[in-house]
């Protein structure tokens, strides 16, 4: 039977390789392309032929790409902070206070998150114009919340429901005022769940394209996904692949770094939350 | 002056009335157990004393001061929860010190008090551990320790042993009894549905049924002179035998109650006759379930191991001075004893 066992093992690793290549290769090729210039771009190679950072240099120094990265950071960070603040307070109410229509409210929140973006686009455009937010970064903060809030509220409500209410009562008996209970008891326990949901909200806001394309009209206001799509070459027949790939790598790195930093937190949070303290 | 006094306490959740006109007066240093079946309101009553629920009507006094609107932390009470409710992100020391920090004690005082409580409960070596690294019994000690450090006037226990396994439950029960002796000035209120815990720990037992106090008294008083058929059935293990119908009427009662230990079994002669349907051997005692014509299935105690077998025909005799007679309302007929 050893031959057969070897065959299964070989098959398993072949599958692993396929999955890894499928996941990693596009990004690897983007890095590869970003390091090449001129004609070299159009020669197919799988190992770096040259290390040329001129694409990065031209992306970051000429034009407004630096400004656009800051725009993206601003929008994503503000979305995460406001979403988490609203979600923590809302989930506390939704999980701990009994009121009429609580189940209906939760279902409504969930159904909102299922609207296709394109369905709300036209109406949202009117709202943004009425509020005077057109071509302002706050229009994105406002519209991204439509999709990040339902998600964060749901995840945190589920998490909060699983926290034994007796922990809160013990803190009350210990004489902790409400703000201290939130800061010293709730936040430390919920921290992993908040990191996980916050990170997903950040990624969503960072990657969003349709709203960013619609609600912003000038180059200096744009966020990176739109900016990259609109990069143009010296003539309309030239697609500057080198620059596009360099920009793509630059905007992907922050996400990779964030996930790597919080990876442990996320994993420990998912397991620690399941075990009662 | 009573340590804790409840006057005409009522509690409703919406339109559901959970407690009706509860009057109780607890002496300083007394160990009082609230006992009753689930849903009888015993935990709610404890939470009213703690201040975790609002009192719908009536007054609560602790050491003579009215407490209805006083914050839980200002009532001079500590509570041990059923699930321990330790803070999972703090180590044992921080768990025990949290309440003292909130009370703004200085660091030296906090350290001294925590060390003292840890000494009493023998958890000094565990100070650096997180709750998830502790066993169930150790968590329970930390929860009790956290309650001790606040030096409460009244100590509340909400079914503290129900999450422990049987052997540990007995040990911890003894420790709580020892703790009560040590903290002789502290009034303790203990909620349980387990009548064994009630009998062994209490100075006085309060039996609750459907939101009302059924009887208050010393354990042996409740055992010997139950004020109702409900108390008679609830206190004592195994349960008292209840006989209705003709046999009870012959004694002038609607219901006749007799405990298993007051019935003797004989192969030769007796008041009731029947055949054994089941035998439970506990080592020191044997409980014999007998199906009788006169009284239905009756549980009788035989001491030590014996030669009875299921299916044997036997006779039962009960001690007539240990019989409890109840009328149709479940209340004693005249005196409970004949």
XYZ file of C-alpha atoms in Angstrom:
615
model
C 0.000 0.000 0.000
C 3.006 2.324 0.283
C 2.885 3.233 -3.420
C -0.673 4.333 -3.029
C 0.164 6.360 0.064
C 2.957 8.121 -1.810
C 0.555 8.874 -4.617
C -1.990 10.466 -2.244
C 0.751 12.494 -0.605
C 2.092 13.688 -3.961
C -1.439 14.590 -5.054
C -1.986 16.555 -1.852
C 1.168 18.625 -2.292
C 0.442 19.161 -5.984
C -2.894 20.651 -4.945
C -1.174 22.844 -2.334
C 1.205 24.146 -4.976
C -1.650 24.905 -7.368
C -3.520 26.876 -4.688
C -0.404 28.810 -3.627
C 0.474 29.698 -7.202
C -3.070 30.743 -7.926
C -3.118 33.014 -4.855
C 0.396 34.437 -4.973
C 1.365 34.512 -8.631
C -0.691 37.549 -9.782
C 0.815 39.672 -7.019
C 4.291 38.292 -7.690
C 3.938 39.153 -11.375
C 2.800 42.662 -10.463
C 5.969 43.142 -8.400
C 8.040 41.721 -11.237
C 6.491 44.048 -13.782
C 6.820 47.077 -11.543
C 10.583 46.570 -11.442
C 10.988 46.631 -15.209
C 11.022 49.450 -17.659
C 10.507 50.163 -21.336
C 10.671 47.229 -23.708
C 11.610 44.801 -20.951
C 7.975 44.912 -19.897
C 6.874 42.963 -22.877
C 9.345 40.131 -22.512
C 7.827 37.312 -20.530
C 10.080 36.310 -17.659
C 9.433 34.735 -14.270
C 12.511 35.892 -12.406
C 13.498 39.532 -11.992
C 15.759 40.460 -14.882
C 16.660 43.844 -13.442
C 16.067 45.800 -10.267
C 14.854 49.156 -11.489
C 12.929 51.333 -9.029
C 12.314 54.149 -11.505
C 8.631 53.263 -11.812
C 8.213 53.721 -8.038
C 10.166 56.937 -8.076
C 8.125 58.431 -10.891
C 4.809 57.352 -9.303
C 5.597 58.810 -5.919
C 7.304 62.039 -6.933
C 5.509 63.214 -10.049
C 1.816 64.027 -9.874
C -0.535 63.635 -6.946
C -0.219 59.938 -6.140
C 1.184 60.667 -2.675
C -1.772 62.888 -1.949
C -4.122 60.187 -3.201
C -2.612 57.617 -0.847
C -3.204 60.018 2.023
C -6.811 60.416 0.851
C -7.276 56.653 0.997
C -5.656 56.409 4.424
C -7.848 59.224 5.721
C -11.094 57.754 4.381
C -10.363 54.210 5.514
C -9.176 55.277 8.976
C -12.134 57.557 9.622
C -14.559 54.888 8.403
C -12.998 52.343 10.785
C -13.037 54.679 13.797
C -16.609 55.882 13.330
C -17.898 52.396 12.431
C -16.333 50.830 15.504
C -17.555 53.571 17.820
C -21.123 53.368 16.523
C -21.029 49.563 16.335
C -19.801 49.111 19.920
C -22.486 51.387 21.334
C -25.191 49.943 19.070
C -24.226 46.348 19.748
C -24.348 47.010 23.489
C -27.949 48.183 23.133
C -28.874 45.411 20.714
C -27.448 42.658 22.871
C -28.200 43.846 26.407
C -31.273 46.066 26.416
C -34.641 44.515 25.678
C -36.814 46.798 23.601
C -39.664 46.431 21.175
C -38.616 45.749 17.588
C -35.073 44.658 18.412
C -35.190 41.595 16.144
C -36.755 43.608 13.329
C -34.066 46.260 13.662
C -31.299 43.665 13.442
C -32.871 42.131 10.336
C -33.220 45.552 8.735
C -29.558 46.275 9.378
C -28.633 42.964 7.814
C -30.804 43.491 4.745
C -29.302 46.937 4.140
C -25.894 45.342 3.742
C -27.259 43.142 0.971
C -28.193 45.960 -1.417
C -26.023 45.923 -4.528
C -23.954 49.104 -4.637
C -25.263 50.028 -8.050
C -28.862 49.974 -6.736
C -28.249 52.727 -4.218
C -25.799 54.712 -6.361
C -28.253 57.113 -8.057
C -30.205 57.882 -4.899
C -27.039 58.238 -2.880
C -25.652 60.668 -5.451
C -28.660 62.949 -4.849
C -28.177 62.699 -1.086
C -24.481 63.543 -1.379
C -25.222 66.554 -3.587
C -27.972 67.789 -1.239
C -25.618 67.517 1.726
C -23.020 69.456 -0.235
C -20.491 66.644 0.059
C -19.808 66.165 -3.647
C -16.090 65.937 -4.398
C -15.379 65.837 -0.652
C -13.741 62.867 1.070
C -16.589 62.930 3.592
C -18.909 61.713 0.836
C -16.926 58.456 0.821
C -16.832 58.232 4.615
C -20.608 58.680 4.595
C -21.329 56.170 1.830
C -18.880 53.467 2.971
C -20.591 53.440 6.330
C -23.661 51.995 4.615
C -21.774 48.769 4.098
C -19.319 48.672 6.988
C -21.795 49.473 9.770
C -24.216 46.558 9.257
C -21.298 44.169 9.205
C -19.534 45.552 12.282
C -22.800 45.863 14.217
C -23.711 42.263 13.481
C -20.367 40.777 14.361
C -19.988 42.796 17.566
C -23.602 42.143 18.612
C -23.054 38.409 18.272
C -19.806 38.684 20.205
C -21.342 40.830 22.950
C -24.264 38.409 23.334
C -21.827 35.640 24.137
C -20.208 37.655 26.917
C -21.775 36.532 30.192
C -23.846 39.383 31.609
C -22.582 38.410 35.060
C -19.160 39.894 34.248
C -20.809 43.254 33.798
C -22.809 42.792 37.000
C -19.660 41.854 38.874
C -18.123 45.138 37.733
C -21.230 46.993 38.908
C -20.934 45.298 42.306
C -17.264 46.293 42.352
C -18.400 49.883 42.067
C -17.192 50.646 38.548
C -19.091 53.489 36.819
C -20.399 52.764 33.269
C -17.483 54.418 31.497
C -14.973 52.423 33.545
C -16.875 49.215 32.788
C -16.572 49.917 29.066
C -12.919 50.922 29.249
C -11.535 48.416 31.767
C -13.836 45.427 31.210
C -15.589 45.530 27.839
C -12.930 46.947 25.550
C -10.126 44.599 26.675
C -12.402 41.593 26.181
C -13.781 42.817 22.860
C -10.452 44.044 21.506
C -9.786 40.997 19.286
C -13.278 41.133 17.779
C -12.862 44.848 17.171
C -9.506 44.338 15.460
C -11.006 41.716 13.170
C -14.047 43.761 12.179
C -12.069 46.981 11.996
C -9.555 45.400 9.662
C -12.276 44.125 7.342
C -13.935 47.549 7.336
C -10.545 49.102 6.520
C -9.981 46.726 3.615
C -13.445 47.413 2.251
C -12.960 51.177 2.405
C -9.456 50.892 0.948
C -10.561 48.823 -2.062
C -13.876 50.483 -2.886
C -14.082 51.723 -6.461
C -17.604 52.593 -7.666
C -18.513 55.241 -5.079
C -15.038 56.730 -5.222
C -15.350 57.062 -8.971
C -18.815 58.645 -8.777
C -18.591 61.056 -5.860
C -15.157 62.568 -6.538
C -14.308 64.580 -9.608
C -10.819 66.033 -9.202
C -7.467 64.260 -9.181
C -6.367 65.634 -5.810
C -9.466 64.213 -4.075
C -9.303 60.719 -5.584
C -8.544 57.563 -3.643
C -6.030 55.037 -4.932
C -8.193 52.382 -6.650
C -9.716 55.031 -8.916
C -6.414 56.822 -9.306
C -4.681 53.677 -10.519
C -7.456 52.927 -12.989
C -7.135 56.425 -14.409
C -3.339 56.437 -14.822
C -2.626 57.267 -18.436
C 0.466 57.208 -20.546
C 2.105 59.804 -22.743
C -0.331 59.080 -25.567
C -3.740 57.450 -25.602
C -2.199 54.353 -27.187
C 0.241 53.741 -24.366
C -0.721 51.909 -21.210
C 1.985 52.594 -18.586
C 2.052 49.090 -17.106
C 5.170 49.776 -15.104
C 3.618 52.688 -13.260
C 0.298 50.918 -12.723
C 2.004 47.876 -11.257
C 4.232 50.003 -9.027
C 1.156 51.837 -7.722
C -0.687 48.558 -7.176
C 2.174 47.163 -5.140
C 2.360 50.349 -3.071
C -1.333 50.240 -2.167
C -1.335 46.515 -1.446
C 1.566 46.600 0.991
C -0.262 48.470 3.797
C -2.992 45.815 3.829
C -0.496 42.965 3.901
C 1.409 44.644 6.723
C -1.781 45.321 8.727
C -2.932 41.729 8.423
C 0.504 40.420 9.404
C 0.637 42.694 12.472
C -2.816 41.758 13.683
C -2.811 38.159 12.504
C -1.992 36.843 15.947
C -4.603 39.037 17.583
C -7.206 37.847 15.123
C -6.478 34.188 15.690
C -6.183 34.494 19.486
C -9.335 36.588 19.525
C -11.334 34.027 17.656
C -10.310 31.251 20.011
C -10.289 33.184 23.307
C -13.758 34.509 22.679
C -15.145 31.021 22.468
C -13.935 29.974 25.913
C -15.652 31.423 28.933
C -13.300 33.153 31.338
C -31.084 45.780 65.093
C -31.478 43.495 62.128
C -28.677 43.427 59.594
C -30.905 43.021 56.553
C -34.593 43.735 56.645
C -37.108 43.252 53.846
C -40.524 44.821 54.300
C -43.408 43.883 51.985
C -41.069 43.456 49.029
C -42.798 42.965 45.661
C -41.193 42.544 42.267
C -42.807 42.434 38.844
C -41.268 42.095 35.395
C -43.859 43.834 33.239
C -47.130 42.174 34.108
C -45.509 39.084 35.602
C -45.345 39.145 39.371
C -42.276 37.229 40.587
C -42.254 38.148 44.271
C -45.265 38.979 46.424
C -45.149 40.596 49.846
C -41.869 39.182 51.125
C -41.078 40.057 54.749
C -37.806 38.914 56.258
C -35.474 40.016 58.990
C -31.896 38.713 59.064
C -29.681 39.005 62.143
C -26.106 40.221 61.965
C -23.729 37.327 61.279
C -26.503 34.954 60.363
C -26.183 32.456 57.498
C -29.515 32.427 55.687
C -30.269 30.166 52.735
C -32.979 30.939 50.194
C -34.159 27.665 48.786
C -36.898 26.655 46.378
C -37.548 25.115 42.989
C -36.406 26.961 39.874
C -38.593 29.927 39.052
C -39.643 30.490 42.665
C -38.016 33.933 42.796
C -35.073 33.147 45.073
C -32.416 34.513 42.716
C -34.531 37.587 42.013
C -34.823 38.224 45.750
C -31.028 38.047 46.070
C -30.575 40.429 43.136
C -32.971 42.880 44.786
C -30.801 42.860 47.900
C -27.714 43.294 45.699
C -29.291 46.173 43.820
C -28.995 44.539 40.400
C -32.796 44.709 40.058
C -35.125 47.514 41.114
C -37.609 46.879 43.873
C -41.159 47.322 42.549
C -42.745 47.921 45.969
C -41.673 47.608 49.586
C -38.534 48.625 51.484
C -35.077 47.138 51.936
C -32.974 48.102 54.965
C -29.348 47.217 55.626
C -28.135 48.073 59.134
C -31.177 50.265 59.550
C -30.621 52.425 56.464
C -33.074 52.299 53.585
C -31.319 50.909 50.506
C -33.941 50.909 47.713
C -32.238 53.619 45.666
C -28.644 53.127 46.860
C -26.068 51.993 44.248
C -25.034 48.317 44.545
C -21.430 49.256 45.372
C -22.533 51.570 48.213
C -24.625 48.976 50.019
C -21.711 47.255 51.748
C -22.362 43.965 50.005
C -20.356 41.489 47.935
C -21.673 38.872 45.600
C -20.359 35.539 44.313
C -21.926 34.648 40.985
C -22.950 31.249 39.701
C -20.585 31.461 36.705
C -17.873 33.121 38.884
C -17.896 36.124 36.498
C -14.145 36.686 36.775
C -12.689 39.272 34.414
C -11.068 37.033 31.779
C -8.366 39.517 30.758
C -7.091 40.196 34.287
C -4.946 37.914 36.406
C -6.055 36.705 39.821
C -4.513 39.651 41.675
C -6.092 42.204 39.346
C -9.440 40.464 39.602
C -9.362 40.727 43.371
C -7.987 44.266 43.390
C -10.395 45.767 40.840
C -13.152 46.576 43.319
C -10.670 48.081 45.774
C -9.199 50.303 43.044
C -12.682 51.544 42.277
C -13.082 52.362 45.973
C -9.847 54.413 45.694
C -7.885 52.597 48.372
C -4.126 53.127 48.330
C -1.818 50.513 46.811
C -0.424 49.229 50.116
C -3.908 48.689 51.525
C -5.031 46.917 48.345
C -2.008 44.600 48.435
C -2.566 43.808 52.107
C -6.249 43.026 51.654
C -5.736 40.861 48.580
C -2.911 38.992 50.294
C -5.104 38.375 53.325
C -8.001 37.052 51.247
C -5.634 34.899 49.173
C -4.201 33.483 52.393
C -7.637 32.536 53.711
C -8.554 30.790 50.445
C -5.074 29.314 49.805
C -4.731 30.829 46.341
C -1.536 32.808 47.012
C 0.510 30.789 44.437
C -2.032 31.537 41.699
C -1.804 35.334 41.782
C -0.226 35.726 38.332
C -2.561 33.358 36.489
C -5.419 34.287 34.215
C -8.873 32.789 34.941
C -8.662 30.466 31.923
C -5.572 28.826 33.431
C -7.479 27.887 36.595
C -9.633 24.864 37.371
C -13.307 25.283 38.263
C -12.636 25.023 41.987
C -9.805 27.567 41.830
C -11.981 30.013 39.899
C -14.615 29.647 42.563
C -12.051 30.499 45.245
C -10.932 33.570 43.349
C -14.549 34.684 43.017
C -15.024 34.269 46.761
C -11.697 36.004 47.389
C -12.758 38.954 45.272
C -15.879 39.221 47.397
C -13.948 38.994 50.685
C -11.490 41.791 49.899
C -14.252 44.373 49.944
C -14.992 43.497 53.612
C -18.737 43.479 53.078
C -21.417 43.685 55.754
C -23.506 41.254 53.737
C -22.177 38.426 51.592
C -24.377 37.142 48.766
C -23.936 33.751 47.088
C -25.931 32.934 43.952
C -25.820 29.131 43.545
C -22.024 29.153 43.865
C -21.570 25.389 43.766
C -23.765 24.432 40.831
C -20.911 24.511 38.300
C -18.641 22.229 40.330
C -18.473 18.444 40.198
C -19.941 16.447 43.052
C -16.753 15.822 45.086
C -15.583 19.421 44.818
C -19.049 20.608 45.760
C -18.831 18.872 49.126
C -15.331 20.278 49.797
C -16.306 23.812 48.844
C -19.446 23.560 50.942
C -17.303 22.798 53.969
C -15.015 25.709 53.122
C -17.911 28.108 52.895
C -19.087 26.907 56.292
C -15.574 27.513 57.670
C -15.508 30.954 56.056
C -18.778 31.809 57.758
C -17.292 30.877 61.143
C -14.258 33.032 60.421
C -16.236 36.067 59.272
C -18.667 35.867 62.147
C -19.785 39.500 61.825
C -20.768 39.128 58.188
C -24.329 38.268 57.296
C -24.497 35.710 54.525
C -27.329 35.078 52.113
C -27.011 31.974 50.013
C -29.294 30.947 47.154
C -29.583 27.313 46.107
C -32.067 24.823 44.753
C -30.226 22.008 46.515
C -31.851 21.241 49.843
C -28.738 19.394 51.056
C -26.703 22.624 50.788
C -29.519 24.434 52.555
C -29.686 21.934 55.429
C -25.933 21.745 55.977
C -25.011 25.430 55.708
C -27.912 27.417 57.036
C -28.565 28.958 60.422
C -31.999 29.620 59.023
C -33.659 28.496 55.807
C -36.158 30.537 53.836
C -38.276 28.304 51.621
C -39.746 30.151 48.652
C -42.514 28.911 46.418
C -44.099 30.791 43.510
C -42.829 34.177 44.689
C -43.898 33.857 48.295
C -42.158 32.859 51.501
C -43.469 29.424 52.408
C -41.634 29.019 55.694
C -38.682 30.468 57.608
C -36.893 28.513 60.286
C -33.907 26.557 61.503
C -33.114 23.509 59.317
C -34.289 20.928 61.853
C -37.476 22.908 62.558
C -38.326 22.807 58.879
C -37.530 19.121 58.788
C -39.547 18.244 61.850
C -42.365 20.735 61.557
C -42.933 21.753 57.965
C -45.553 24.473 57.682
C -46.973 23.050 54.466
C -46.938 19.982 52.269
C -44.672 21.905 49.883
C -41.972 22.427 52.529
C -42.378 18.852 53.722
C -41.770 17.611 50.193
C -38.876 19.966 49.511
C -36.834 19.546 52.686
C -35.342 16.135 53.365
C -33.666 13.664 51.085
C -34.995 11.419 49.771
C -38.380 13.043 49.478
C -41.163 12.458 51.979
C -43.819 9.920 50.978
C -47.252 11.444 50.437
C -50.319 9.276 50.733
C -53.796 10.450 49.753
C -57.203 8.840 49.605
C -58.764 6.401 52.039
C -55.610 5.698 53.995
C -55.092 9.404 54.707
C -58.740 9.976 55.522
C -58.575 7.249 58.140
C -56.146 9.577 59.954
C -58.391 12.588 59.423
C -56.303 14.253 56.696
C -56.366 14.890 52.963
C -52.688 14.065 52.646
C -50.547 11.959 54.956
C -46.781 12.541 54.841
C -44.182 10.136 56.198
C -40.437 10.227 55.664
C -38.612 7.085 54.435
C -36.546 6.971 57.640
C -39.688 6.672 59.773
C -40.888 3.488 58.111
C -39.681 0.040 59.084
C -39.733 -2.954 56.799
C -40.577 -6.428 57.947
C -41.177 -9.781 56.266
C -43.698 -10.890 58.859
C -46.220 -8.234 59.837
C -47.055 -4.545 59.483
C -49.628 -1.917 58.677
C -49.224 -1.883 54.900
C -48.274 -4.792 52.693
C -46.837 -4.848 49.209
C -44.021 -6.028 46.968
C -40.636 -4.449 46.386
C -40.304 -2.783 42.972
C -36.846 -1.257 43.268
C -33.888 -1.137 45.662
C -31.275 1.637 45.920
C -28.120 0.632 47.794
C -26.141 3.604 49.120
C -23.840 1.585 51.377
C -24.802 3.009 54.751
C -28.478 3.044 53.835
C -30.737 1.149 51.502
C -33.877 2.697 50.083
C -36.591 0.214 49.256
C -39.468 1.187 46.995
C -42.553 -0.869 47.794
C -45.802 -0.945 45.844
C -48.568 -1.197 48.467
C -52.275 -1.584 48.075
C -53.084 0.978 50.761
C -50.642 3.773 49.938
C -49.303 3.373 46.403
C -45.504 3.314 45.993
C -43.765 4.005 49.297
C -40.055 4.626 49.795
C -38.680 3.164 53.024
C -35.192 3.235 54.489
C -33.440 0.147 55.710
C -30.114 0.580 57.497
C -27.048 -1.037 56.013
C -27.007 -3.830 53.502
C -29.801 -6.330 53.774
C -31.307 -9.385 52.196
C -34.267 -7.811 50.436
C -34.677 -8.418 46.723
C -36.901 -6.785 44.140
C -40.160 -8.739 43.943
C -40.136 -9.772 47.625
C -43.400 -9.378 49.546
C -42.912 -7.219 52.646
C -44.837 -5.347 55.328
C -44.359 -1.679 56.267
C -44.929 -0.009 59.604
C -44.597 3.730 60.148
C -43.921 5.544 63.405
C -47.231 7.142 64.175
C -45.594 10.079 66.021
C -43.600 11.053 62.910
C -46.583 11.378 60.598
C -47.436 14.751 59.023
C -51.093 15.411 58.229
C -52.162 18.042 55.710
C -55.569 19.290 54.634
C -56.679 19.807 51.020
C -54.858 23.198 50.924
C -51.551 21.592 51.836
C -51.609 23.106 55.353
C -51.128 21.062 58.549
C -54.229 19.572 60.146
C -54.391 20.993 63.690
C -50.911 20.206 64.910
C -48.610 18.563 62.410
C -48.131 15.663 64.798
C -50.722 13.126 65.808
